[in-house]
XYZ file of C-alpha atoms in Angstrom:
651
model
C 148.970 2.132 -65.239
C 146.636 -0.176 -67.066
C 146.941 -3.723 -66.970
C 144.224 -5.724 -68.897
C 143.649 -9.521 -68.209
C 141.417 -11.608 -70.808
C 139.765 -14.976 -69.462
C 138.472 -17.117 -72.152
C 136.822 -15.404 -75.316
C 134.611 -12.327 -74.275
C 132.327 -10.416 -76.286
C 132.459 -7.447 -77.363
C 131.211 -4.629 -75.732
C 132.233 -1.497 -77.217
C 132.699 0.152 -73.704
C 136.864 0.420 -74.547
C 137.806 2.649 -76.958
C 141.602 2.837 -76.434
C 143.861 -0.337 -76.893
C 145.204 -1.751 -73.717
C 147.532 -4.945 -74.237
C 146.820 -7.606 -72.924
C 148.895 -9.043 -69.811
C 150.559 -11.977 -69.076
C 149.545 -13.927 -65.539
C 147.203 -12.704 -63.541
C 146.403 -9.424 -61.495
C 148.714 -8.805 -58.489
C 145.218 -8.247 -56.669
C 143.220 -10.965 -55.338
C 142.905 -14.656 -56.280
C 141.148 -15.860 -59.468
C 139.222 -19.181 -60.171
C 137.576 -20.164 -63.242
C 135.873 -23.156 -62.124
C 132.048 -22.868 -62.827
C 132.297 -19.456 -64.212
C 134.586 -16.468 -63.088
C 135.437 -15.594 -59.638
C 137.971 -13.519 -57.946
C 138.712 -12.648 -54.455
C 140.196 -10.025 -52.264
C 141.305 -9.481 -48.709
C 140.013 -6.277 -48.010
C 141.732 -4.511 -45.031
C 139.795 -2.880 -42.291
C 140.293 0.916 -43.228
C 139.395 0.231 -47.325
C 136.906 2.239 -49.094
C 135.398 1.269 -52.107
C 134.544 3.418 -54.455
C 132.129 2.901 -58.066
C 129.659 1.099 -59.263
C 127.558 3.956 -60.714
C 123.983 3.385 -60.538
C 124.012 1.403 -57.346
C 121.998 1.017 -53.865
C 123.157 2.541 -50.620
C 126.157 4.803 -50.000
C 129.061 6.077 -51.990
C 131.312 3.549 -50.375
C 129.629 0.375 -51.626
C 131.651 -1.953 -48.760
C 128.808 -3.866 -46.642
C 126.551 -4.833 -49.075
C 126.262 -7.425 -52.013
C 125.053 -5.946 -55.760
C 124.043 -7.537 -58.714
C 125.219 -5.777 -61.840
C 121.881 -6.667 -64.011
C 120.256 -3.963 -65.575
C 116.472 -4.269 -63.575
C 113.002 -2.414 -63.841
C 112.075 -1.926 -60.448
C 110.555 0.750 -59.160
C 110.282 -0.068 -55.635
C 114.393 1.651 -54.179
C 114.544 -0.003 -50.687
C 117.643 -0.703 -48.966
C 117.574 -4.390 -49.875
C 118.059 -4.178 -53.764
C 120.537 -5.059 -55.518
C 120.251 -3.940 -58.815
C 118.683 -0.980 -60.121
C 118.296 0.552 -63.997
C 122.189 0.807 -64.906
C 124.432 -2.014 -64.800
C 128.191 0.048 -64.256
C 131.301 -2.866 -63.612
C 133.781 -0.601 -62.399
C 135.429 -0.615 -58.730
C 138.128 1.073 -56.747
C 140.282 0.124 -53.723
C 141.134 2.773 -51.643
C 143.246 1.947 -48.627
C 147.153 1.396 -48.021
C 146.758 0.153 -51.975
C 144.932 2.149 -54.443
C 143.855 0.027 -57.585
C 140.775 -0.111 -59.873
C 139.079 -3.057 -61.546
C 136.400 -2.469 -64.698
C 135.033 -5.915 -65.290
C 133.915 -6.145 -69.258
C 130.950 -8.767 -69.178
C 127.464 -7.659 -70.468
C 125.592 -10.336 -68.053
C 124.542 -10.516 -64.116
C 128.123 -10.272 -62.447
C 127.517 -9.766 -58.406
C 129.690 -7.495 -56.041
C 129.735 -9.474 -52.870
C 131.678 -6.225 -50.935
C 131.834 -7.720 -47.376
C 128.343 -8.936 -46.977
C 128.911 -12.838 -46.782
C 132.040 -12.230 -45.389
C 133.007 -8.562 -43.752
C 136.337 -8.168 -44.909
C 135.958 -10.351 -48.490
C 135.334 -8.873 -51.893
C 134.336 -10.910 -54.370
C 133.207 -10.808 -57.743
C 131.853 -13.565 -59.694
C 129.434 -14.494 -62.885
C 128.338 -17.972 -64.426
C 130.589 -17.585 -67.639
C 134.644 -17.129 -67.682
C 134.860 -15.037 -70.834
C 136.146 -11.739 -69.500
C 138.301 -9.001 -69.807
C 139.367 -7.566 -66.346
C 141.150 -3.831 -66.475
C 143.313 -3.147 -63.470
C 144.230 0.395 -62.776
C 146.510 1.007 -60.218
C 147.577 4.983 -59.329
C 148.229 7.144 -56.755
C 145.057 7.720 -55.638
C 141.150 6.732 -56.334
C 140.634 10.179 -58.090
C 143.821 9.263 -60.286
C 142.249 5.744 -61.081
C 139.263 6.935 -62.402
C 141.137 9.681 -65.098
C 143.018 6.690 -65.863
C 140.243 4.861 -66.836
C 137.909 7.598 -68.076
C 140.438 8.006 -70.862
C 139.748 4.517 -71.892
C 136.161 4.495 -72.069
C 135.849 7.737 -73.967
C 134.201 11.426 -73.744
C 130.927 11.883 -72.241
C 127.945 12.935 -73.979
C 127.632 16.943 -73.775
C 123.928 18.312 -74.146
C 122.928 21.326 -75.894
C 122.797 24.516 -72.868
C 119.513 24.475 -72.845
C 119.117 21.079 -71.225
C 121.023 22.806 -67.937
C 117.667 24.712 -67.467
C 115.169 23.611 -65.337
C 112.308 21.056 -66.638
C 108.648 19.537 -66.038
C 107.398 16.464 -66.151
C 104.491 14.086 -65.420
C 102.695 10.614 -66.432
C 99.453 11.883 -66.941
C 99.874 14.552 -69.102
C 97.604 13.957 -72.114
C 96.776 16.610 -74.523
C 97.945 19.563 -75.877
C 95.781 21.954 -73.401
C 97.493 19.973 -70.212
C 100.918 21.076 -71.685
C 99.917 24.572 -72.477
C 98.429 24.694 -69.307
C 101.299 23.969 -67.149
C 103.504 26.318 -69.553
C 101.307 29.014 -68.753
C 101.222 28.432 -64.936
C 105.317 28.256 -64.929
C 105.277 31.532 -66.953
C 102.070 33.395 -65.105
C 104.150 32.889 -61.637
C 107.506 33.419 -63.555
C 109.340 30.133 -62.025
C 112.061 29.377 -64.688
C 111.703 26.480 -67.277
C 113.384 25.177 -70.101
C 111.678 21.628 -70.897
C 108.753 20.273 -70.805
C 108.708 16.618 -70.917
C 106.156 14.330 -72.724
C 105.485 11.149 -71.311
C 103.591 7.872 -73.032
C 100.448 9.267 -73.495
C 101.649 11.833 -76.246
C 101.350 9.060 -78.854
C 99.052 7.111 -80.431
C 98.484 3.845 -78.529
C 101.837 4.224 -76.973
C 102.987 3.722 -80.752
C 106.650 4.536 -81.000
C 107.164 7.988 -82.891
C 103.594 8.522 -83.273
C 101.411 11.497 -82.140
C 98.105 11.398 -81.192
C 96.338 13.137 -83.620
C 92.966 13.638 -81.792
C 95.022 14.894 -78.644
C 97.337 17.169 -80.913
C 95.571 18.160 -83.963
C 98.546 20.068 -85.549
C 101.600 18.762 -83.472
C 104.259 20.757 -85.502
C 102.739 24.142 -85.041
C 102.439 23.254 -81.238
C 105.977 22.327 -81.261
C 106.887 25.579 -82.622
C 104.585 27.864 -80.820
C 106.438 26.069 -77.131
C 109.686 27.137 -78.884
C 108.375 30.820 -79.520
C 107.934 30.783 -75.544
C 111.365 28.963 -74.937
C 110.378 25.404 -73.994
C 111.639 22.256 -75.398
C 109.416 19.245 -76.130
C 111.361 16.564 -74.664
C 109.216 13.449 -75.756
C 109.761 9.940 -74.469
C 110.681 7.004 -76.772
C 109.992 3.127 -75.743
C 111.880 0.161 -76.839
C 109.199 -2.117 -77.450
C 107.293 -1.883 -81.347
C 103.756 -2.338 -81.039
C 102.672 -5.475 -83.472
C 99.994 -4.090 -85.495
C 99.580 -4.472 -89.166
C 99.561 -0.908 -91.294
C 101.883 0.825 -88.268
C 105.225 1.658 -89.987
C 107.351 1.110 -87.900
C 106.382 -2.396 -87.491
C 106.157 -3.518 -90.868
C 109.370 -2.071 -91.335
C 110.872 -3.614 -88.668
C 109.411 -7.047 -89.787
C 110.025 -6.295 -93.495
C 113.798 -5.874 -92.484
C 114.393 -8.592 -90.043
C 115.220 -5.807 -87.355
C 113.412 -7.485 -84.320
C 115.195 -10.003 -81.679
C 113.760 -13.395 -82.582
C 113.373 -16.362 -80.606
C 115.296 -19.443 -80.859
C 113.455 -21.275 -83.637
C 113.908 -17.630 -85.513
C 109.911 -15.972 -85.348
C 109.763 -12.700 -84.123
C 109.840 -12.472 -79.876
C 107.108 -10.807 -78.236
C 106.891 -9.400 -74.846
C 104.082 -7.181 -73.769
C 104.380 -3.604 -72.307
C 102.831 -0.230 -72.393
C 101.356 -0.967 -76.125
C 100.500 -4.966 -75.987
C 102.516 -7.088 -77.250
C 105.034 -5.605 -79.058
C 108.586 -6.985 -80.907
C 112.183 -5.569 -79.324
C 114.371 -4.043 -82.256
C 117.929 -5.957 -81.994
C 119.670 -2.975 -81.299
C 123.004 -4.839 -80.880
C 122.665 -5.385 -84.381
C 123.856 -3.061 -86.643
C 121.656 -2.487 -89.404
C 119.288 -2.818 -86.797
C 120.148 -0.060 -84.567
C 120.799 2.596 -87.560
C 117.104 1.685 -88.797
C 116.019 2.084 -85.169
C 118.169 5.312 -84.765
C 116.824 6.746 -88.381
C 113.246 7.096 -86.694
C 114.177 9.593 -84.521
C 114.425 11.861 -87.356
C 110.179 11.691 -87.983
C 110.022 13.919 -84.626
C 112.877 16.094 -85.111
C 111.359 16.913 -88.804
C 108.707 18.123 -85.967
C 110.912 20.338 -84.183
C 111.890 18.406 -81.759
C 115.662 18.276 -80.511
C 115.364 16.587 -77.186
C 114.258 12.829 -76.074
C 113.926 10.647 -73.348
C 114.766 6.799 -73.461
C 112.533 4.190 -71.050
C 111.807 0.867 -71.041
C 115.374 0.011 -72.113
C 116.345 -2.554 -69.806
C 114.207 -4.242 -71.562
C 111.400 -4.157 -69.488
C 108.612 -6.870 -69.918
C 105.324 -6.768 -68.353
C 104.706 -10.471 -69.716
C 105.647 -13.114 -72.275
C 102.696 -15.394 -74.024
C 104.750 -18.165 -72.790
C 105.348 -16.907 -69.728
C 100.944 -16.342 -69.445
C 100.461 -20.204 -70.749
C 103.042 -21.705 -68.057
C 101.403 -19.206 -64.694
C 97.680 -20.745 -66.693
C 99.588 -24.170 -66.431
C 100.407 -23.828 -63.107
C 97.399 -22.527 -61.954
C 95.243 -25.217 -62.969
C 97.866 -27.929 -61.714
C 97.933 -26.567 -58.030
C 94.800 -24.163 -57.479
C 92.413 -26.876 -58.933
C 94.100 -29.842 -57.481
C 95.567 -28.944 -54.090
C 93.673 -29.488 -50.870
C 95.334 -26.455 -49.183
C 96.452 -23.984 -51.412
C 98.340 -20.169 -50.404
C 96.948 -17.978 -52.064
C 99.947 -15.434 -51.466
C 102.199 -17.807 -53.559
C 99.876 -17.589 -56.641
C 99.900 -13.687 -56.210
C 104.253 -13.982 -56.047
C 103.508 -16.361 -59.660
C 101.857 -13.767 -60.931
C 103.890 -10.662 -60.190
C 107.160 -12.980 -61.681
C 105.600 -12.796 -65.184
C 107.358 -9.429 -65.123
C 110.722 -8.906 -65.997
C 111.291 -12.860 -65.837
C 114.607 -14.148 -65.896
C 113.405 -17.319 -68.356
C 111.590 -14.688 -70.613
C 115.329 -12.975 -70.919
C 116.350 -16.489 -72.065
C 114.172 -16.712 -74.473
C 115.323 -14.696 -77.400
C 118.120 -13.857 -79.127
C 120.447 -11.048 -80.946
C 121.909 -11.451 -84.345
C 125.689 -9.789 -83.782
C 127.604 -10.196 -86.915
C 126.237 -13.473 -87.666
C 125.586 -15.265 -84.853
C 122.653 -15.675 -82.829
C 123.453 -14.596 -79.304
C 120.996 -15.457 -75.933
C 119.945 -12.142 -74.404
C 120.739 -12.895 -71.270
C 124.144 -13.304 -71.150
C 124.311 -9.907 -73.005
C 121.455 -8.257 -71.052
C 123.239 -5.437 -69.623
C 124.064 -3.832 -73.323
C 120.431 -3.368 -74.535
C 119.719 -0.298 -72.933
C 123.518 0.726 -73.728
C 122.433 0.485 -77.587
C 119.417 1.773 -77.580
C 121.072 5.136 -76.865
C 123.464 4.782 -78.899
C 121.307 3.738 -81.503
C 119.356 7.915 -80.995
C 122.427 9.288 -80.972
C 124.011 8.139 -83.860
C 120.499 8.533 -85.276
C 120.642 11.801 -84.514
C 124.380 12.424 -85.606
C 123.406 11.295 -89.240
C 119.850 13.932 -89.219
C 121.744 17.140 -88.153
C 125.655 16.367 -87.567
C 126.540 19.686 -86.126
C 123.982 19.596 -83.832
C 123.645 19.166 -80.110
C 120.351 17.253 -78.474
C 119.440 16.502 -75.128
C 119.333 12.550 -74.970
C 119.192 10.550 -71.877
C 117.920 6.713 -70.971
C 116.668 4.769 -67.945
C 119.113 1.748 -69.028
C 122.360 1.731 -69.329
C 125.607 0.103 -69.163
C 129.892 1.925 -69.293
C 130.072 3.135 -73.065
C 126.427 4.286 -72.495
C 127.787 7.954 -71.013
C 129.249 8.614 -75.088
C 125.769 8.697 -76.253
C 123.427 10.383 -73.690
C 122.889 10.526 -70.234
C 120.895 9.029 -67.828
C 118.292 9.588 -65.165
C 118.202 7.370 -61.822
C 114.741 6.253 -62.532
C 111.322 5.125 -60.860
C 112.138 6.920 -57.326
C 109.597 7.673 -54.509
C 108.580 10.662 -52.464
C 110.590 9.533 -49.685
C 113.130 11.704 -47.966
C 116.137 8.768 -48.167
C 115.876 8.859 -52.135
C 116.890 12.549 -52.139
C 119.907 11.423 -50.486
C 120.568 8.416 -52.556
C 119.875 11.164 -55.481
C 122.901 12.623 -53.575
C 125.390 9.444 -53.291
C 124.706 8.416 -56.760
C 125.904 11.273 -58.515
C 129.448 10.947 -58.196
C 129.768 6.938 -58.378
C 127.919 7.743 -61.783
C 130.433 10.418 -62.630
C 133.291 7.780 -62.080
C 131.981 5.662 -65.133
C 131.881 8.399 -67.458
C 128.174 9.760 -66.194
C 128.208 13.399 -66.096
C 124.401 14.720 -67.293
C 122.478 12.999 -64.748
C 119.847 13.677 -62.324
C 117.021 11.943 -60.428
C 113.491 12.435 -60.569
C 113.150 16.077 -58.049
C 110.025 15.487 -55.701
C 109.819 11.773 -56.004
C 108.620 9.998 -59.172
C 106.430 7.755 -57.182
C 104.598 8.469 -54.051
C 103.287 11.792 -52.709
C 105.679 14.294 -52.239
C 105.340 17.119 -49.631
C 105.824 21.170 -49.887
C 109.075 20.698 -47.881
C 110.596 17.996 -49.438
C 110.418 19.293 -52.985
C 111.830 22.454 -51.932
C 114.987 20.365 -50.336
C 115.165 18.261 -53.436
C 114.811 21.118 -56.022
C 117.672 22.976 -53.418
C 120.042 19.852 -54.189
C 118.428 20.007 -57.827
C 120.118 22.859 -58.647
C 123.729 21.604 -58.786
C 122.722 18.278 -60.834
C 123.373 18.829 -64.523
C 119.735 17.175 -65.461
C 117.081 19.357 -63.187
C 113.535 17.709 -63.862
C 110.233 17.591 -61.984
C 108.372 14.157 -62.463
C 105.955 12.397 -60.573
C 103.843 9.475 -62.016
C 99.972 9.345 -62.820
C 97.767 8.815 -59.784
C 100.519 11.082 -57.032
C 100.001 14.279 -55.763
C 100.555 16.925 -58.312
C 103.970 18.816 -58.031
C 104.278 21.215 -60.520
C 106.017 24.524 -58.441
C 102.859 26.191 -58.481
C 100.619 23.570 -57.038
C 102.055 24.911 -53.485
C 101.981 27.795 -51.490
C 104.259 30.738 -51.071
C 104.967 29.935 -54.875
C 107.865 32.466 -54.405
C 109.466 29.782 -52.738
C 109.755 28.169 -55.810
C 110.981 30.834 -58.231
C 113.523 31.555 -55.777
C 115.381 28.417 -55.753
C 114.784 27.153 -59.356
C 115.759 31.074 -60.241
C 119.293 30.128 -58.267
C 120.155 27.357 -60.173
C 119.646 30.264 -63.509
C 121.759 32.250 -61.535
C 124.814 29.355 -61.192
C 123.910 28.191 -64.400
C 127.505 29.902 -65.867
C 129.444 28.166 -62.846
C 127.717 24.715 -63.768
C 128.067 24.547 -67.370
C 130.967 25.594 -67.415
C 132.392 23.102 -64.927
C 130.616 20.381 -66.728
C 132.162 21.068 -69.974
C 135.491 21.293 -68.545
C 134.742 18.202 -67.038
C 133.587 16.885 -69.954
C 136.491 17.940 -71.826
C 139.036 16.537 -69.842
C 137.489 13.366 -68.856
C 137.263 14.762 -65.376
C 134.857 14.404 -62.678
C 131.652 17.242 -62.119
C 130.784 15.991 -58.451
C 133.311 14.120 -56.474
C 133.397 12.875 -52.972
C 135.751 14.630 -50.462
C 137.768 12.552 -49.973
C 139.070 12.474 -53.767
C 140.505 15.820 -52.878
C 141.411 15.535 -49.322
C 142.672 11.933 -49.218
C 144.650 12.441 -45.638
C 141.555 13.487 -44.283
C 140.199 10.730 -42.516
C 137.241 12.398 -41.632
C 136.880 13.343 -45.051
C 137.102 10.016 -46.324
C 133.577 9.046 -44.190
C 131.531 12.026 -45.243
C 128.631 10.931 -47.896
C 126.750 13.163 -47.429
C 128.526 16.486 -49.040
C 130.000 16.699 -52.534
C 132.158 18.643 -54.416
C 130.993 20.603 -57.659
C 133.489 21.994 -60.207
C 136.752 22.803 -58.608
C 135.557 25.680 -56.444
C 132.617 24.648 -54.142
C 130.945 21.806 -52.231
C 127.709 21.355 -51.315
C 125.836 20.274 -48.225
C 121.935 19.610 -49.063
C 119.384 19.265 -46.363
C 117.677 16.100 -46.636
C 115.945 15.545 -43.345
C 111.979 16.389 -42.450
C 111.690 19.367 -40.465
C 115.440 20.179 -40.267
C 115.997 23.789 -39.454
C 119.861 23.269 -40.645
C 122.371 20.444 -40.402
C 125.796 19.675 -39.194
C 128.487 20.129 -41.811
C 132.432 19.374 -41.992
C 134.668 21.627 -43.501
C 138.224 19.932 -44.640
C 139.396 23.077 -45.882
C 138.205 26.586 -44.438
C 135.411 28.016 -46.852
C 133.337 30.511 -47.274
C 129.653 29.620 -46.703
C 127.019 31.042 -48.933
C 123.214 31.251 -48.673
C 121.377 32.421 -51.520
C 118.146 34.256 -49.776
C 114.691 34.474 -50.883
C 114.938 38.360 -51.355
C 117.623 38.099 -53.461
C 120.377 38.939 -51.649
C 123.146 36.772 -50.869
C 124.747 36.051 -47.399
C 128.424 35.580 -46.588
C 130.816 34.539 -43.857
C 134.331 32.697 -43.514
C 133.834 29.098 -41.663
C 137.364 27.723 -40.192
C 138.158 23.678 -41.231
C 136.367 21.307 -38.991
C 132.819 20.710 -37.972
C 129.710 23.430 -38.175
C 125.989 23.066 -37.653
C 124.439 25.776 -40.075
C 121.048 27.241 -40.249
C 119.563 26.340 -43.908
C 115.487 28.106 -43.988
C 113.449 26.085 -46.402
C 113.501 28.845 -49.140
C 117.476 29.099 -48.719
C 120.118 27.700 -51.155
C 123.475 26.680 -49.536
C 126.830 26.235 -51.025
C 130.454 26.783 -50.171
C 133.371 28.372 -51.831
C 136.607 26.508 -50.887
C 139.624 29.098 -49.822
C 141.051 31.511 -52.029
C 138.054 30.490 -54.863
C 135.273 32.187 -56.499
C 132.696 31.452 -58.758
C 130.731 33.470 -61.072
C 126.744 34.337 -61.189
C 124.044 36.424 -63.241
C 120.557 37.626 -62.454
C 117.637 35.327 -62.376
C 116.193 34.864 -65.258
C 113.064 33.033 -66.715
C 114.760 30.335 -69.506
C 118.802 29.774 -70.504
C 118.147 32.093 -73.047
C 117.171 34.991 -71.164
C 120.708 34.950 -69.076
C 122.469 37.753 -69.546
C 126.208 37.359 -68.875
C 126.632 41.262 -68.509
C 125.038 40.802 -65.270
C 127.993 38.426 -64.437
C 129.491 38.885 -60.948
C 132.012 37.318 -58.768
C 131.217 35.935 -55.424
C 134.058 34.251 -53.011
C 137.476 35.343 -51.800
C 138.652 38.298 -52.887
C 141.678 38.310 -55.277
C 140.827 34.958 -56.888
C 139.948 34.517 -60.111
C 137.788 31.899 -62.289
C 138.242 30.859 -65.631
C 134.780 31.044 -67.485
C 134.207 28.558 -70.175
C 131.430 29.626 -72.865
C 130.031 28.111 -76.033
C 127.213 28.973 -78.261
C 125.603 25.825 -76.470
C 124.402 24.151 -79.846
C 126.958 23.289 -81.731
C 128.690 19.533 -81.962
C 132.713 19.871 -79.794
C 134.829 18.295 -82.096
């Protein structure tokens, strides 16, 4: 049951697409104020879980810690953040009660989850116009059906986008692509996508190419799609001011940029200069925006990356004139003078909160402050693509993901978990993600395999690319200046094909699970204890998921670890996919298990009386051949196989 509570006159976000009436009172849950802005609080009893959150910091039960839902560029995941890219309000309470809460406010709203006080939740923001959802059910897996009905279908990809993909800052012309194409292929490692990062386009113009770098773009385009690779190209949010660019003096012609308060243009710098924001919460704005897409798919293209799109600022001209200001006030006049606190100055010109107050949306009308809708840029900037996209070719599929994004986000594309490191702890935060992301409607995501930042080791991209193969979005990408990753920068490149050739292998069993998923505003990866709820050791494992309806998963993610201790709820079957192809089998009983995982192994296991279907290897999605299909599992059970032709739109 859904129970919706509205506090003073909220805007709207577009995240709820079925009508929920509003309630008289307030929420049986917790204690509300509305002094000072919005806060409510909750007694949380000693055994409750909670459960959500999406893109967040630390484990999949969020209790312990204190997050800031406020969409945030920062590259640097340690355990003391509190935001990251995405900006997801929804919560469960799992315990003697089971209830949900989805709090609809685009601004910062912070999750205090027992870290001022260890067995207080509280939620609170600076304004008190709200609308709070509360689910209650019969369980946390219940809760979030409930309210993925609400919210609307996630965005389905094309099949293609399932297959494995490359990446890397740094990538600059059209030999350095053809180059790494030919490498994958030589060693015959699978690949799909090949993904083209800011230095495709002319001075990190906005659907531009570099003409000097790719003399005859379209013709490369089309000679990557004769050897089955998509050109996944990224697209920024900020517009580079220059006079004679198109996209600029369209955007200026039209009125399409955010403005400041005395109504000129805003300008923030980032990867081009200074550049204008298009006012994608606008809606002539965003379907100009969203048009331009259709200059690279005229290309060929039928893929694309969103970044930037929290929005990220590297600096604001007033921002530079008030650190100059400050400057000359205190290092020219003080006696004694730290110089680390004019180096923290400096590094606050990004991403500053005053620079967010500084400009302004036009919604319907009426000038609204970007900050207090902060969280929906990225959110519409996606949504802006896709409905691009919808209008170019309508009966079309493309791949479509962003860096930023907010609930309502997961209709229009998908999302990747951002600016990572090479650090063994992200690959399990890869892993605890996943299915708090799936709870808000997420289902095509996936991290950055190897570590984006950083330099990643033989071993740990082999134990990333291992978990890799059950996220729906499998990419390889590592920033300018790291170690270089591609598969066959390492030894024993066999390795490689072997576990990136599994994942073509499962590739039935995962898209097919994902659409189902999909389809019935279901879950892909869940935590145990959605399906084993009495199991109270269940309820404390994070670090094992369940895929589909017929397996769960149990990735290494610890240096030098021959294997790792496991716990079964349920007996299973426990698979291991070896490097010679073959594939090993034996019957584990319900409790706990230390198994033996070699580096070029792929684990998985079948829950009782399942089974699961797989093919041959093969070298792109296109090259599977379903005749090759096979069951593995229990014997007698059976699996229902959905198919598509992978392309075209699901009504």
């Amino acid at each position: 049951m859904i129970k919706k509570y509205t506090y003073g006159t909220p805007f709207k976000t577009d995240t709820i697409i079925e009508s929920v009436d509003t309630a008289a009172g307030t929420p049986l849950f917790g204690s509300i104020t509305l002094t000072d802005g919005f806060c409510l609080t909750y007694k949380m009893a000693k055994e409750d879980i909670v459960y959500g959150l999406g893109q967040a910091n630390r484990g999949i039960n969020k209790r312990g810690f204190i997050y800031d839902s406020e969409c945030t560029d920062i590259p640097t995941h340690t355990e003391e953040q509190r935001s990251f890219y995405g900006a997801h309000n929804f919560i469960i309470l799992d315990g003697n009660e089971h209830f949900g809460m989805y709090f609809d406010y685009p601004g910062k709203l912070t999750f205090d989850i027992g870290y001022t006080c260890q067995d207080t939740l509280t939620v609170s923001c600076d304004e008190t116009d709200l609308d709070l959802y509360v689910i209650t059910g019969d369980s946390s897996y219940d809760i979030v059906k409930q309210f993925r009905k609400i919210i609307g279908r996630s965005y389905i990809p094309p099949k293609f986008a399932f297959g494995f993909g490359q990446s890397r800052w740094g990538y600059k012309t059209q030999k350095d692509f053809e180059e790494v194409v030919t490498k994958y292929r030589e060693n015959h490692i699978p690949i799909d996508m090949l993904y083209m990062d800011i230095d495709y386009m002319e001075d990190y113009k906005d659907f531009t190419i570099n003409n000097d770098n790719f003399p005859d773009f379209d013709s490369f385009v089309k000679d990557m799609k004769t050897k089955n690779i998509h050109l996944i190209p990224i697209i920024d949010a900020g517009v580079k001011i220059e006079d004679g660019y198109d996209i600029y003096e369209e955007g200026k012609k039209g009125s399409y940029f955010c403005k400041r308060e005395d109504g000129t243009d805003f300008e923030a710098a980032v990867w081009p200069g200074l550049t204008h924001f298009p006012d994608v919460l606008n809606e002539d704005a965003r379907a100009w925006f969203g048009s331009k897409y259709e200059k690279l798919v005229k290309k060929g293209i039928d893929g694309f990356w969103n970044d930037m799109c929290e929005p990220a600022i590297f600096y604001t001209p007033e921002g530079v004139e008030e650190y100059k200001e400050y400057l000359q006030k205190e290092l020219l006049t003080c006696e004694v003078f730290p110089p680390f606190d004019a180096k923290t100055k400096a590094a606050e010109l990004a991403n500053s909160p005053k620079d967010y107050s500084r400009f302004y949306h036009n919604v319907d009308g009426t000038m609204v402050r970007h900050d207090k809708v902060h969280n929906l840029y990225g959110m519409n900037m996606t949504r802006a693509a896709f409905e691009g996209l919808q209008k170019t070719e309508p009966e079309k599929r493309f791949l479509l993901f962003s860096r930023s994004s907010f609930i309502g986000a997961h209709r229009y594309g998908g999302v990747w978990t951002g600016d990572n490191a090479s650090w063994w702890s992200h690959l399990l935060l890869n892993l605890k993600m996943m299915p708090s992301l799936n709870m808000c409607g997420f289902l095509y995501t996936g991290a950055d395999l190897g570590g984006f930042g950083s330099h990643t080791t033989r071993e740990l991209l082999l134990r990333w690319l291992a978990l890799g193969v059950f996220t729906p979005l499998m990419r390889n990408h590592a920033a300018i200046g790291t170690r270089e990753q591609e598969c066959y920068q390492f030894e024993h490149v066999e390795d490689f094909r072997h576990v990136i050739g599994v994942r073509y292998r499962l590739i039935p069993y995962i898209y097919s699970e994902f659409m189902k998923a999909a389809l019935s505003d279901d879950m892909y990866c869940r935590p145990l204890a959605f399906d084993f709820p009495n199991d109270s050791m269940a309820r404390q494992v994070e670090d094992q998921l369940l895929i589909g309806k017929e397996i769960m998963i149990a990735p290494v993610y610890t240096q030098n670890a021959a294997g790792r201790y496991v716990y079964l709820p349920e007996e299973m079957k426990f698979i291991k996919f070896q490097p010679d192809g073959s594939i090993s089998e034996e019957i584990l009983e319900k409790g706990h298990h230390y198994i033996d995982v070699a580096l070029n192994e792929v684990p998985l296991f079948i829950r009782k009386d399942k089974c699961i279907p797989i093919v041959d290897a093969a070298e792109c999605i296109d090259d599977i051949d379903l005749s090759t299909k096979k069951m593995i599992g229990y014997e007698l059970a059976e699996y229902d196989l959905y198919d598509d032709d992978g392309i075209s739109m699901i009504p």
